[in-house]
Amino acid sequence: MSTHRVAVVAYDGVSPFHLSVPCMVFADDLPRLGAPRYALTVCAERIGKVETLSGFSLLIEHDLGALEDADTVIIPAWPNPQTVPSTHLLEALRAAHSRGARMVGLCVGSFVLAEAGILNGRRASTHWVFAEDFAQRFSDVELDRAALYVDDGDILTSAGTAAAIDCCLHLLRRDHGAAVANQVARRMVVAPHRSGGQAQYIEQPLPDAFSGGRFEQTLQWALENLHETLGLDDLAARAAMSRRNFSRRFLKATGSTVSQWVLTQRLGMVQRLLETTDQRIEAVSDAAGFGSPVTMRQRFIEAFSISPLAYRRQFRAHGRAEGAGPGEQPRPDTDQK
């Protein structure tokens, strides 16, 4: 398979942290995890020094010509939403999008994609602090004010700082599967997966389940028993809390409703089982707690725009192309339905 080329755009006033996020994710030593390495290039409008927000400069060796053959183009957080990007940058972004490159705007980087007209008629996210400004300036964009990140196929946008990590890991998961993305996340010591639909602002970060009380222990139990019935009433009873109090605390801790959170965890388990085992679809559905393969299939397609069987085929076919061993080959379709 051809090498996937990722171009990250740097500019004066760039935050070193935001610039480093895609570099950390896509420059990781993926071959040791059984996935192909990305060809990552950091570029700028001009070759030479770029001044960072932190007071030191970076020497950039590539100009925007790197966008001409990039498969993915990433705009990290733009320093100021009110600063209009140069015509040169906007034209380069439009050209990349027109020829089919995947476009990514992290945090305020979504303003740059919107300024280029790339987000017109599309769904997008941005940092909640600048959401009102974004909505007023770009009325043709369907802004999701709450989402951590929005995957609209060939265009992805995220909210602030930590959400940029979530978005990049999501891209890695799309390209190489949940197992590889989870391993990279563990090396970065960050959560392996937060759903893009999760709220940006969480009032009370969830503490370590192993050191917490009944509430935290209940969530940990749910993660380890996804095959069980995990309704709001069931979890509230296990935590010895009223339905109302549990629901309110759950939303503060996770930024999600119980049903949304459980569905996300179950879908993640389905991905892992499809990628790493030869279990029949019925067994995968039972293990993840969906009740029936039909329900699992419907929810999986809604979330990932691909059926579980096609996902397994695609993932395993990719593994064969990258030299997967015979133990990783898919079984005949009749064994998976």
mmCIF file of C-alpha atoms in Angstrom:
data_model
loop_
_atom_site.group_PDB
_atom_site.id
_atom_site.type_symbol
_atom_site.label_atom_id
_atom_site.label_comp_id
_atom_site.label_asym_id
_atom_site.label_seq_id
_atom_site.Cartn_x
_atom_site.Cartn_y
_atom_site.Cartn_z
ATOM 1 C CA MET A 1 0.000 0.000 0.000
ATOM 2 C CA SER A 2 1.141 3.565 -0.662
ATOM 3 C CA THR A 3 2.306 5.642 2.286
ATOM 4 C CA HIS A 4 -0.318 7.983 3.714
ATOM 5 C CA ARG A 5 1.045 11.540 3.644
ATOM 6 C CA VAL A 6 0.054 13.940 6.433
ATOM 7 C CA ALA A 7 0.820 17.661 6.134
ATOM 8 C CA VAL A 8 0.546 19.827 9.266
ATOM 9 C CA VAL A 9 0.501 23.577 8.688
ATOM 10 C CA ALA A 10 2.524 25.816 11.032
ATOM 11 C CA TYR A 11 2.290 29.611 11.183
ATOM 12 C CA ASP A 12 3.500 32.542 13.255
ATOM 13 C CA GLY A 13 1.872 32.503 16.679
ATOM 14 C CA VAL A 14 1.212 28.760 16.621
ATOM 15 C CA SER A 15 0.905 27.033 19.977
ATOM 16 C CA PRO A 16 3.700 24.446 20.345
ATOM 17 C CA PHE A 17 1.295 22.133 22.139
ATOM 18 C CA HIS A 18 -1.356 22.240 19.443
ATOM 19 C CA LEU A 19 1.265 21.757 16.753
ATOM 20 C CA SER A 20 2.709 18.794 18.618
ATOM 21 C CA VAL A 21 -0.593 16.907 18.941
ATOM 22 C CA PRO A 22 -0.840 15.639 15.332
ATOM 23 C CA CYS A 23 2.931 15.196 15.282
ATOM 24 C CA MET A 24 2.785 12.900 18.325
ATOM 25 C CA VAL A 25 -0.075 10.817 16.954
ATOM 26 C CA PHE A 26 0.960 10.519 13.314
ATOM 27 C CA ALA A 27 4.722 10.354 13.809
ATOM 28 C CA ASP A 28 4.491 7.479 16.283
ATOM 29 C CA ASP A 29 6.503 4.370 15.441
ATOM 30 C CA LEU A 30 3.465 2.529 14.094
ATOM 31 C CA PRO A 31 5.300 -0.376 12.398
ATOM 32 C CA ARG A 32 6.044 -1.831 15.834
ATOM 33 C CA LEU A 33 2.254 -2.003 16.298
ATOM 34 C CA GLY A 34 1.717 -3.717 12.962
ATOM 35 C CA ALA A 35 0.532 -0.617 11.117
ATOM 36 C CA PRO A 36 2.250 1.373 8.357
ATOM 37 C CA ARG A 37 4.079 4.560 9.225
ATOM 38 C CA TYR A 38 2.634 7.886 8.098
ATOM 39 C CA ALA A 39 4.834 10.279 6.126
ATOM 40 C CA LEU A 40 4.408 13.424 8.232
ATOM 41 C CA THR A 41 5.532 16.862 7.062
ATOM 42 C CA VAL A 42 5.297 20.154 8.936
ATOM 43 C CA CYS A 43 5.040 23.016 6.470
ATOM 44 C CA ALA A 44 4.420 26.763 6.413
ATOM 45 C CA GLU A 45 3.745 29.478 3.869
ATOM 46 C CA ARG A 46 7.469 30.128 3.662
ATOM 47 C CA ILE A 47 10.487 28.008 4.469
ATOM 48 C CA GLY A 48 12.352 29.346 7.475
ATOM 49 C CA LYS A 49 11.593 30.471 10.992
ATOM 50 C CA VAL A 50 8.109 30.430 12.463
ATOM 51 C CA GLU A 51 7.587 32.235 15.753
ATOM 52 C CA THR A 52 5.582 30.279 18.305
ATOM 53 C CA LEU A 53 3.179 31.539 20.926
ATOM 54 C CA SER A 54 5.672 30.479 23.620
ATOM 55 C CA GLY A 55 8.430 32.830 22.505
ATOM 56 C CA PHE A 56 10.751 30.487 20.657
ATOM 57 C CA SER A 57 10.974 29.840 16.943
ATOM 58 C CA LEU A 58 10.828 26.719 14.811
ATOM 59 C CA LEU A 59 12.764 26.101 11.629
ATOM 60 C CA ILE A 60 10.318 24.874 8.989
ATOM 61 C CA GLU A 61 11.872 23.179 5.977
ATOM 62 C CA HIS A 62 8.799 22.804 3.737
ATOM 63 C CA ASP A 63 6.429 25.319 2.200
ATOM 64 C CA LEU A 64 2.764 24.844 1.226
ATOM 65 C CA GLY A 65 3.834 22.741 -1.736
ATOM 66 C CA ALA A 66 3.601 19.879 0.773
ATOM 67 C CA LEU A 67 -0.181 20.169 0.527
ATOM 68 C CA GLU A 68 -0.151 19.284 -3.156
ATOM 69 C CA ASP A 69 0.297 15.559 -2.580
ATOM 70 C CA ALA A 70 -0.886 15.235 1.040
ATOM 71 C CA ASP A 71 -3.597 12.693 1.809
ATOM 72 C CA THR A 72 -4.496 14.476 5.056
ATOM 73 C CA VAL A 73 -4.063 18.199 5.735
ATOM 74 C CA ILE A 74 -4.196 19.403 9.348
ATOM 75 C CA ILE A 75 -4.637 22.988 10.562
ATOM 76 C CA PRO A 76 -3.773 23.238 14.288
ATOM 77 C CA ALA A 77 -5.371 25.892 16.499
ATOM 78 C CA TRP A 78 -5.252 29.263 14.718
ATOM 79 C CA PRO A 79 -3.807 31.947 17.048
ATOM 80 C CA ASN A 80 -6.691 34.402 16.687
ATOM 81 C CA PRO A 81 -10.163 33.769 15.210
ATOM 82 C CA GLN A 82 -10.276 37.398 14.044
ATOM 83 C CA THR A 83 -7.105 37.037 11.968
ATOM 84 C CA VAL A 84 -8.014 36.193 8.383
ATOM 85 C CA PRO A 85 -5.607 33.670 6.799
ATOM 86 C CA SER A 86 -3.643 34.746 3.756
ATOM 87 C CA THR A 87 -5.020 34.222 0.274
ATOM 88 C CA HIS A 88 -2.058 31.949 -0.438
ATOM 89 C CA LEU A 89 -2.957 29.591 2.422
ATOM 90 C CA LEU A 90 -6.681 29.596 1.645
ATOM 91 C CA GLU A 91 -6.067 28.789 -2.025
ATOM 92 C CA ALA A 92 -3.693 25.961 -1.098
ATOM 93 C CA LEU A 93 -6.310 24.485 1.246
ATOM 94 C CA ARG A 94 -9.055 24.727 -1.388
ATOM 95 C CA ALA A 95 -6.839 23.021 -3.937
ATOM 96 C CA ALA A 96 -6.010 20.192 -1.532
ATOM 97 C CA HIS A 97 -9.673 19.677 -0.705
ATOM 98 C CA SER A 98 -10.706 19.776 -4.367
ATOM 99 C CA ARG A 99 -8.353 16.960 -5.295
ATOM 100 C CA GLY A 100 -9.663 14.774 -2.441
ATOM 101 C CA ALA A 101 -7.379 15.367 0.551
ATOM 102 C CA ARG A 102 -8.873 14.756 3.988
ATOM 103 C CA MET A 103 -9.086 18.117 5.777
ATOM 104 C CA VAL A 104 -8.764 18.557 9.534
ATOM 105 C CA GLY A 105 -9.244 21.744 11.566
ATOM 106 C CA LEU A 106 -8.220 21.393 15.211
ATOM 107 C CA CYS A 107 -9.756 23.826 17.707
ATOM 108 C CA VAL A 108 -9.749 27.332 16.153
ATOM 109 C CA GLY A 109 -8.243 25.745 13.034
ATOM 110 C CA SER A 110 -11.877 25.166 12.025
ATOM 111 C CA PHE A 111 -12.104 28.933 11.419
ATOM 112 C CA VAL A 112 -9.446 28.598 8.723
ATOM 113 C CA LEU A 113 -11.311 25.823 6.918
ATOM 114 C CA ALA A 114 -14.523 27.839 7.184
ATOM 115 C CA GLU A 115 -12.781 30.948 5.814
ATOM 116 C CA ALA A 116 -11.682 28.849 2.824
ATOM 117 C CA GLY A 117 -15.322 27.869 2.210
ATOM 118 C CA ILE A 118 -14.505 24.206 2.753
ATOM 119 C CA LEU A 119 -17.057 23.859 5.568
ATOM 120 C CA ASN A 120 -20.006 25.372 3.696
ATOM 121 C CA GLY A 121 -22.990 23.071 4.051
ATOM 122 C CA ARG A 122 -21.038 20.752 6.346
ATOM 123 C CA ARG A 123 -21.122 19.894 10.049
ATOM 124 C CA ALA A 124 -18.305 21.222 12.219
ATOM 125 C CA SER A 125 -17.090 21.828 15.750
ATOM 126 C CA THR A 126 -14.827 24.429 17.347
ATOM 127 C CA HIS A 127 -13.795 25.583 20.816
ATOM 128 C CA TRP A 128 -16.903 26.452 22.817
ATOM 129 C CA VAL A 129 -15.445 29.846 23.784
ATOM 130 C CA PHE A 130 -15.532 30.939 20.123
ATOM 131 C CA ALA A 131 -18.728 29.124 19.094
ATOM 132 C CA GLU A 132 -20.917 32.237 18.963
ATOM 133 C CA ASP A 133 -18.373 34.109 16.852
ATOM 134 C CA PHE A 134 -18.075 31.134 14.513
ATOM 135 C CA ALA A 135 -21.859 30.793 14.119
ATOM 136 C CA GLN A 136 -22.270 34.489 13.289
ATOM 137 C CA ARG A 137 -19.441 34.585 10.741
ATOM 138 C CA PHE A 138 -20.096 31.266 9.030
ATOM 139 C CA SER A 139 -23.862 30.845 8.846
ATOM 140 C CA ASP A 140 -23.553 28.277 6.029
ATOM 141 C CA VAL A 141 -21.807 25.839 8.412
ATOM 142 C CA GLU A 142 -23.823 23.530 10.653
ATOM 143 C CA LEU A 143 -22.003 24.131 13.930
ATOM 144 C CA ASP A 144 -22.259 21.538 16.689
ATOM 145 C CA ARG A 145 -21.485 23.703 19.718
ATOM 146 C CA ALA A 146 -21.142 20.808 22.152
ATOM 147 C CA ALA A 147 -19.217 18.122 20.275
ATOM 148 C CA LEU A 148 -15.627 17.246 21.109
ATOM 149 C CA TYR A 149 -15.064 16.641 17.417
ATOM 150 C CA VAL A 150 -17.135 16.164 14.282
ATOM 151 C CA ASP A 151 -16.318 13.547 11.666
ATOM 152 C CA ASP A 152 -18.048 14.593 8.452
ATOM 153 C CA GLY A 153 -16.288 12.085 6.244
ATOM 154 C CA ASP A 154 -13.503 13.884 4.407
ATOM 155 C CA ILE A 155 -13.598 16.864 6.787
ATOM 156 C CA LEU A 156 -12.996 16.688 10.530
ATOM 157 C CA THR A 157 -13.022 19.486 13.090
ATOM 158 C CA SER A 158 -12.480 19.502 16.836
ATOM 159 C CA ALA A 159 -12.931 21.575 19.952
ATOM 160 C CA GLY A 160 -10.026 22.781 22.092
ATOM 161 C CA THR A 161 -6.776 21.319 23.400
ATOM 162 C CA ALA A 162 -7.642 17.824 24.659
ATOM 163 C CA ALA A 163 -10.320 17.386 21.985
ATOM 164 C CA ALA A 164 -7.602 17.790 19.341
ATOM 165 C CA ILE A 165 -5.965 14.669 20.785
ATOM 166 C CA ASP A 166 -9.321 12.869 20.667
ATOM 167 C CA CYS A 167 -9.815 13.872 17.039
ATOM 168 C CA CYS A 168 -6.354 12.725 15.955
ATOM 169 C CA LEU A 169 -6.758 9.397 17.763
ATOM 170 C CA HIS A 170 -10.136 9.044 16.066
ATOM 171 C CA LEU A 171 -8.444 9.500 12.688
ATOM 172 C CA LEU A 172 -5.856 6.890 13.646
ATOM 173 C CA ARG A 173 -8.674 4.562 14.666
ATOM 174 C CA ARG A 174 -10.372 5.107 11.302
ATOM 175 C CA ASP A 175 -7.174 4.330 9.425
ATOM 176 C CA HIS A 176 -5.766 1.431 11.454
ATOM 177 C CA GLY A 177 -8.379 0.246 13.915
ATOM 178 C CA ALA A 178 -9.113 0.612 17.608
ATOM 179 C CA ALA A 179 -6.290 -1.655 18.826
ATOM 180 C CA VAL A 180 -3.553 0.502 17.268
ATOM 181 C CA ALA A 181 -5.200 3.757 18.373
ATOM 182 C CA ASN A 182 -5.563 2.439 21.926
ATOM 183 C CA GLN A 183 -1.896 1.501 22.104
ATOM 184 C CA VAL A 184 -0.819 4.942 20.898
ATOM 185 C CA ALA A 185 -3.179 6.523 23.442
ATOM 186 C CA ARG A 186 -1.639 4.462 26.228
ATOM 187 C CA ARG A 187 1.845 5.644 25.240
ATOM 188 C CA MET A 188 0.541 9.224 25.430
ATOM 189 C CA VAL A 189 -1.197 8.429 28.742
ATOM 190 C CA VAL A 190 -4.553 9.755 27.549
ATOM 191 C CA ALA A 191 -8.022 8.269 27.320
ATOM 192 C CA PRO A 192 -8.055 5.754 24.431
ATOM 193 C CA HIS A 193 -11.440 6.867 23.161
ATOM 194 C CA ARG A 194 -13.849 9.701 23.806
ATOM 195 C CA SER A 195 -16.827 9.868 21.492
ATOM 196 C CA GLY A 196 -17.025 12.959 19.313
ATOM 197 C CA GLY A 197 -20.578 13.522 20.524
ATOM 198 C CA GLN A 198 -19.461 13.844 24.133
ATOM 199 C CA ALA A 199 -19.884 17.288 25.643
ATOM 200 C CA GLN A 200 -16.871 19.625 25.511
ATOM 201 C CA TYR A 201 -17.243 20.816 29.066
ATOM 202 C CA ILE A 202 -17.359 18.281 31.912
ATOM 203 C CA GLU A 203 -18.048 19.781 35.316
ATOM 204 C CA GLN A 204 -16.456 17.025 37.365
ATOM 205 C CA PRO A 205 -13.720 14.887 35.758
ATOM 206 C CA LEU A 206 -14.188 11.214 36.532
ATOM 207 C CA PRO A 207 -11.629 10.044 39.108
ATOM 208 C CA ASP A 208 -9.818 6.748 39.043
ATOM 209 C CA ALA A 209 -12.483 4.084 39.423
ATOM 210 C CA PHE A 210 -10.263 1.907 41.556
ATOM 211 C CA SER A 211 -9.741 4.633 44.163
ATOM 212 C CA GLY A 212 -13.255 6.072 44.109
ATOM 213 C CA GLY A 213 -16.531 5.301 45.839
ATOM 214 C CA ARG A 214 -19.630 3.403 44.821
ATOM 215 C CA PHE A 215 -20.338 5.646 41.847
ATOM 216 C CA GLU A 216 -16.863 5.189 40.303
ATOM 217 C CA GLN A 217 -16.881 1.483 41.097
ATOM 218 C CA THR A 218 -20.229 1.172 39.335
ATOM 219 C CA LEU A 219 -18.848 2.699 36.148
ATOM 220 C CA GLN A 220 -15.826 0.421 36.303
ATOM 221 C CA TRP A 221 -18.124 -2.581 36.782
ATOM 222 C CA ALA A 222 -20.166 -1.473 33.761
ATOM 223 C CA LEU A 223 -17.014 -1.319 31.601
ATOM 224 C CA GLU A 224 -16.117 -4.860 32.655
ATOM 225 C CA ASN A 225 -19.662 -6.207 32.181
ATOM 226 C CA LEU A 226 -20.961 -4.686 28.959
ATOM 227 C CA HIS A 227 -22.925 -7.874 28.297
ATOM 228 C CA GLU A 228 -25.147 -7.109 31.293
ATOM 229 C CA THR A 229 -28.270 -4.937 31.345
ATOM 230 C CA LEU A 230 -26.908 -1.430 31.882
ATOM 231 C CA GLY A 231 -29.904 0.841 32.067
ATOM 232 C CA LEU A 232 -30.054 3.963 34.206
ATOM 233 C CA ASP A 233 -32.124 2.247 36.892
ATOM 234 C CA ASP A 234 -29.782 -0.756 37.022
ATOM 235 C CA LEU A 235 -26.650 1.353 37.458
ATOM 236 C CA ALA A 236 -28.289 3.719 39.939
ATOM 237 C CA ALA A 237 -29.336 0.769 42.093
ATOM 238 C CA ARG A 238 -25.823 -0.687 42.001
ATOM 239 C CA ALA A 239 -24.399 2.674 43.074
ATOM 240 C CA ALA A 240 -27.030 2.941 45.848
ATOM 241 C CA MET A 241 -28.223 6.269 44.463
ATOM 242 C CA SER A 242 -31.572 7.605 43.343
ATOM 243 C CA ARG A 243 -32.234 7.611 39.631
ATOM 244 C CA ARG A 244 -32.210 11.413 39.526
ATOM 245 C CA ASN A 245 -29.012 11.852 41.530
ATOM 246 C CA PHE A 246 -27.157 9.179 39.570
ATOM 247 C CA SER A 247 -28.201 10.690 36.238
ATOM 248 C CA ARG A 248 -27.118 14.170 37.318
ATOM 249 C CA ARG A 249 -23.753 12.972 38.649
ATOM 250 C CA PHE A 250 -23.183 10.811 35.570
ATOM 251 C CA LEU A 251 -23.653 13.775 33.255
ATOM 252 C CA LYS A 252 -21.252 15.903 35.303
ATOM 253 C CA ALA A 253 -18.635 13.143 35.362
ATOM 254 C CA THR A 254 -18.765 12.003 31.733
ATOM 255 C CA GLY A 255 -20.467 14.767 29.748
ATOM 256 C CA SER A 256 -22.855 12.148 28.415
ATOM 257 C CA THR A 257 -26.110 10.407 29.254
ATOM 258 C CA VAL A 258 -25.977 6.825 30.493
ATOM 259 C CA SER A 259 -27.429 5.438 27.275
ATOM 260 C CA GLN A 260 -24.971 7.365 25.074
ATOM 261 C CA TRP A 261 -22.004 6.337 27.204
ATOM 262 C CA VAL A 262 -22.982 2.653 27.284
ATOM 263 C CA LEU A 263 -23.525 2.626 23.521
ATOM 264 C CA THR A 264 -20.083 4.164 22.916
ATOM 265 C CA GLN A 265 -18.397 1.585 25.156
ATOM 266 C CA ARG A 266 -20.255 -1.287 23.483
ATOM 267 C CA LEU A 267 -19.383 -0.105 19.996
ATOM 268 C CA GLY A 268 -15.736 0.180 21.014
ATOM 269 C CA MET A 269 -15.815 -3.400 22.250
ATOM 270 C CA VAL A 270 -17.359 -4.549 18.966
ATOM 271 C CA GLN A 271 -14.535 -2.855 17.056
ATOM 272 C CA ARG A 272 -11.893 -4.571 19.171
ATOM 273 C CA LEU A 273 -13.506 -7.995 18.818
ATOM 274 C CA LEU A 274 -13.930 -7.619 15.053
ATOM 275 C CA GLU A 275 -10.290 -6.581 14.708
ATOM 276 C CA THR A 276 -8.640 -9.076 17.035
ATOM 277 C CA THR A 277 -10.808 -12.224 17.047
ATOM 278 C CA ASP A 278 -12.603 -14.561 14.671
ATOM 279 C CA GLN A 279 -15.719 -14.717 16.819
ATOM 280 C CA ARG A 280 -18.980 -15.046 14.955
ATOM 281 C CA ILE A 281 -21.120 -11.926 14.701
ATOM 282 C CA GLU A 282 -23.655 -13.443 17.106
ATOM 283 C CA ALA A 283 -20.945 -13.976 19.720
ATOM 284 C CA VAL A 284 -19.642 -10.433 19.287
ATOM 285 C CA SER A 285 -23.158 -9.049 19.717
ATOM 286 C CA ASP A 286 -23.698 -11.082 22.900
ATOM 287 C CA ALA A 287 -20.324 -10.113 24.387
ATOM 288 C CA ALA A 288 -20.981 -6.417 23.795
ATOM 289 C CA GLY A 289 -24.502 -6.581 25.204
ATOM 290 C CA PHE A 290 -26.494 -5.658 22.099
ATOM 291 C CA GLY A 291 -29.009 -8.448 22.490
ATOM 292 C CA SER A 292 -29.194 -9.256 18.797
ATOM 293 C CA PRO A 293 -26.886 -9.040 15.761
ATOM 294 C CA VAL A 294 -29.531 -6.950 13.991
ATOM 295 C CA THR A 295 -29.472 -4.267 16.689
ATOM 296 C CA MET A 296 -25.681 -4.306 16.787
ATOM 297 C CA ARG A 297 -25.496 -3.935 13.022
ATOM 298 C CA GLN A 298 -27.891 -0.978 13.018
ATOM 299 C CA ARG A 299 -25.999 0.867 15.753
ATOM 300 C CA PHE A 300 -22.619 0.087 14.182
ATOM 301 C CA ILE A 301 -23.668 1.430 10.780
ATOM 302 C CA GLU A 302 -25.136 4.572 12.378
ATOM 303 C CA ALA A 303 -21.834 5.209 14.169
ATOM 304 C CA PHE A 304 -19.270 4.209 11.532
ATOM 305 C CA SER A 305 -21.156 4.157 8.185
ATOM 306 C CA ILE A 306 -20.054 0.566 7.592
ATOM 307 C CA SER A 307 -21.468 -2.806 8.610
ATOM 308 C CA PRO A 308 -19.654 -4.966 11.190
ATOM 309 C CA LEU A 309 -18.918 -7.626 8.579
ATOM 310 C CA ALA A 310 -17.572 -5.084 6.074
ATOM 311 C CA TYR A 311 -15.521 -3.483 8.859
ATOM 312 C CA ARG A 312 -13.923 -6.849 9.656
ATOM 313 C CA ARG A 313 -13.213 -7.512 5.987
ATOM 314 C CA GLN A 314 -11.707 -4.065 5.515
ATOM 315 C CA PHE A 315 -9.575 -4.252 8.635
ATOM 316 C CA ARG A 316 -8.319 -7.765 7.906
ATOM 317 C CA ALA A 317 -7.665 -6.959 4.243
ATOM 318 C CA HIS A 318 -5.570 -4.013 5.371
ATOM 319 C CA GLY A 319 -3.706 -6.325 7.739
ATOM 320 C CA ARG A 320 -2.888 -8.756 4.929
ATOM 321 C CA ALA A 321 -1.610 -5.911 2.753
ATOM 322 C CA GLU A 322 0.723 -4.915 5.576
ATOM 323 C CA GLY A 323 2.004 -8.449 6.131
ATOM 324 C CA ALA A 324 -0.400 -9.812 8.727
ATOM 325 C CA GLY A 325 0.217 -13.370 9.749
ATOM 326 C CA PRO A 326 -2.028 -16.297 8.837
ATOM 327 C CA GLY A 327 -3.640 -16.175 12.263
ATOM 328 C CA GLU A 328 -5.077 -12.756 11.375
ATOM 329 C CA GLN A 329 -6.884 -13.864 8.237
ATOM 330 C CA PRO A 330 -10.684 -13.551 8.222
ATOM 331 C CA ARG A 331 -12.790 -16.658 8.255
ATOM 332 C CA PRO A 332 -15.291 -17.252 5.431
ATOM 333 C CA ASP A 333 -18.311 -14.997 5.427
ATOM 334 C CA THR A 334 -20.579 -17.885 6.389
ATOM 335 C CA ASP A 335 -18.743 -18.082 9.723
ATOM 336 C CA GLN A 336 -19.243 -14.416 10.477
ATOM 337 C CA LYS A 337 -22.900 -13.827 9.804
#
